[in-house]
Amino acid sequence: MMKGKGEDTTVVMAEVAGLGDEQKQMEARLAALQTEINDFLMGVPNLPHESVAVGLDETANVEVSRWGTPRSFDFAVRDHVDLAKGWGNSISRPQ
């Protein structure tokens, strides 16, 4: 419209040219902020469902259902970590 009226458009054209640069800066800033937000959210734990029992430790857990019967053994059951320590580095992985 300004050109049609014969007015000087230098100032307006300079503003328009600067908008592209400003947009690129804002997009870069947005990407950085999104990364920062995602990194923060990755550290926020999921909230438990409202039906989950509140307690200080695992003794407050409530058994909701059970499938099958727990196995019983005729030997002392050991933790898998303790068993692996006894093997040392001699463990070979199946191919």
CSV table of C-alpha atoms in Angstrom, one decimal:
chain,number,residue,atom,x,y,z
A,1,MET,CA,0.0,0.0,0.0
A,2,MET,CA,2.9,2.3,0.8
A,3,LYS,CA,4.5,1.7,-2.6
A,4,GLY,CA,1.2,2.4,-4.3
A,5,LYS,CA,1.0,5.7,-2.5
A,6,GLY,CA,4.6,6.5,-3.4
A,7,GLU,CA,5.8,6.5,0.2
A,8,ASP,CA,9.2,5.4,1.4
A,9,THR,CA,9.2,1.7,2.4
A,10,THR,CA,12.8,1.5,3.5
A,11,VAL,CA,12.0,1.4,7.3
A,12,VAL,CA,9.2,-1.2,6.8
A,13,MET,CA,11.3,-3.4,4.6
A,14,ALA,CA,14.2,-3.4,7.1
A,15,GLU,CA,11.7,-4.5,9.8
A,16,VAL,CA,10.4,-7.3,7.6
A,17,ALA,CA,13.9,-8.4,6.8
A,18,GLY,CA,14.7,-8.6,10.5
A,19,LEU,CA,11.6,-10.7,11.3
A,20,GLY,CA,13.2,-13.8,9.6
A,21,ASP,CA,16.3,-13.5,11.7
A,22,GLU,CA,14.3,-13.0,14.9
A,23,GLN,CA,12.2,-16.0,14.0
A,24,LYS,CA,15.3,-18.2,13.6
A,25,GLN,CA,16.6,-17.0,17.0
A,26,MET,CA,13.2,-17.7,18.6
A,27,GLU,CA,13.1,-21.2,17.1
A,28,ALA,CA,16.6,-22.0,18.4
A,29,ARG,CA,15.6,-20.7,21.9
A,30,LEU,CA,12.3,-22.8,21.8
A,31,ALA,CA,14.3,-25.9,20.9
A,32,ALA,CA,16.7,-25.3,23.8
A,33,LEU,CA,13.8,-24.7,26.2
A,34,GLN,CA,12.0,-27.8,25.0
A,35,THR,CA,15.1,-29.9,25.6
A,36,GLU,CA,15.5,-28.4,29.1
A,37,ILE,CA,11.9,-29.1,29.9
A,38,ASN,CA,12.1,-32.7,28.6
A,39,ASP,CA,15.3,-33.3,30.6
A,40,PHE,CA,13.6,-31.9,33.7
A,41,LEU,CA,10.5,-34.1,33.2
A,42,MET,CA,12.6,-37.2,32.7
A,43,GLY,CA,13.6,-36.8,36.4
A,44,VAL,CA,10.0,-36.5,37.7
A,45,PRO,CA,8.7,-39.9,38.8
A,46,ASN,CA,5.4,-41.1,37.7
A,47,LEU,CA,2.6,-40.7,40.2
A,48,PRO,CA,1.1,-44.0,41.4
A,49,HIS,CA,-2.5,-44.8,40.7
A,50,GLU,CA,-5.0,-43.6,43.4
A,51,SER,CA,-5.7,-47.3,44.2
A,52,VAL,CA,-2.1,-47.9,45.3
A,53,ALA,CA,-1.7,-48.4,49.0
A,54,VAL,CA,0.3,-45.7,50.8
A,55,GLY,CA,3.1,-47.0,52.9
A,56,LEU,CA,6.7,-46.4,54.0
A,57,ASP,CA,8.1,-49.6,52.6
A,58,GLU,CA,7.3,-52.9,50.8
A,59,THR,CA,5.6,-54.2,54.0
A,60,ALA,CA,2.7,-51.9,53.2
A,61,ASN,CA,2.1,-53.6,49.8
A,62,VAL,CA,-1.3,-55.1,49.3
A,63,GLU,CA,-1.6,-58.3,47.3
A,64,VAL,CA,-4.4,-57.7,44.8
A,65,SER,CA,-4.3,-61.0,42.9
A,66,ARG,CA,-2.2,-64.2,42.6
A,67,TRP,CA,-1.8,-66.5,39.6
A,68,GLY,CA,-0.6,-70.0,40.4
A,69,THR,CA,1.1,-71.2,43.5
A,70,PRO,CA,4.5,-70.1,44.6
A,71,ARG,CA,7.1,-72.8,44.2
A,72,SER,CA,8.7,-74.5,47.2
A,73,PHE,CA,12.3,-75.9,47.1
A,74,ASP,CA,14.1,-78.6,49.1
A,75,PHE,CA,17.2,-76.4,49.4
A,76,ALA,CA,18.0,-72.9,50.7
A,77,VAL,CA,17.0,-70.4,48.1
A,78,ARG,CA,19.7,-67.8,47.4
A,79,ASP,CA,19.5,-64.4,45.7
A,80,HIS,CA,20.6,-64.4,42.0
A,81,VAL,CA,23.2,-61.7,42.8
A,82,ASP,CA,24.8,-63.9,45.4
A,83,LEU,CA,24.9,-66.8,43.0
A,84,ALA,CA,26.5,-64.7,40.3
A,85,LYS,CA,29.2,-63.4,42.6
A,86,GLY,CA,30.2,-67.0,43.2
A,87,TRP,CA,30.7,-67.6,39.5
A,88,GLY,CA,33.2,-64.7,39.1
A,89,ASN,CA,34.3,-64.1,35.5
A,90,SER,CA,34.0,-67.7,34.5
A,91,ILE,CA,30.5,-67.2,33.1
A,92,SER,CA,30.2,-67.8,29.4
A,93,ARG,CA,27.3,-66.5,27.5
A,94,PRO,CA,25.4,-68.7,25.2
A,95,GLN,CA,25.8,-67.9,21.5
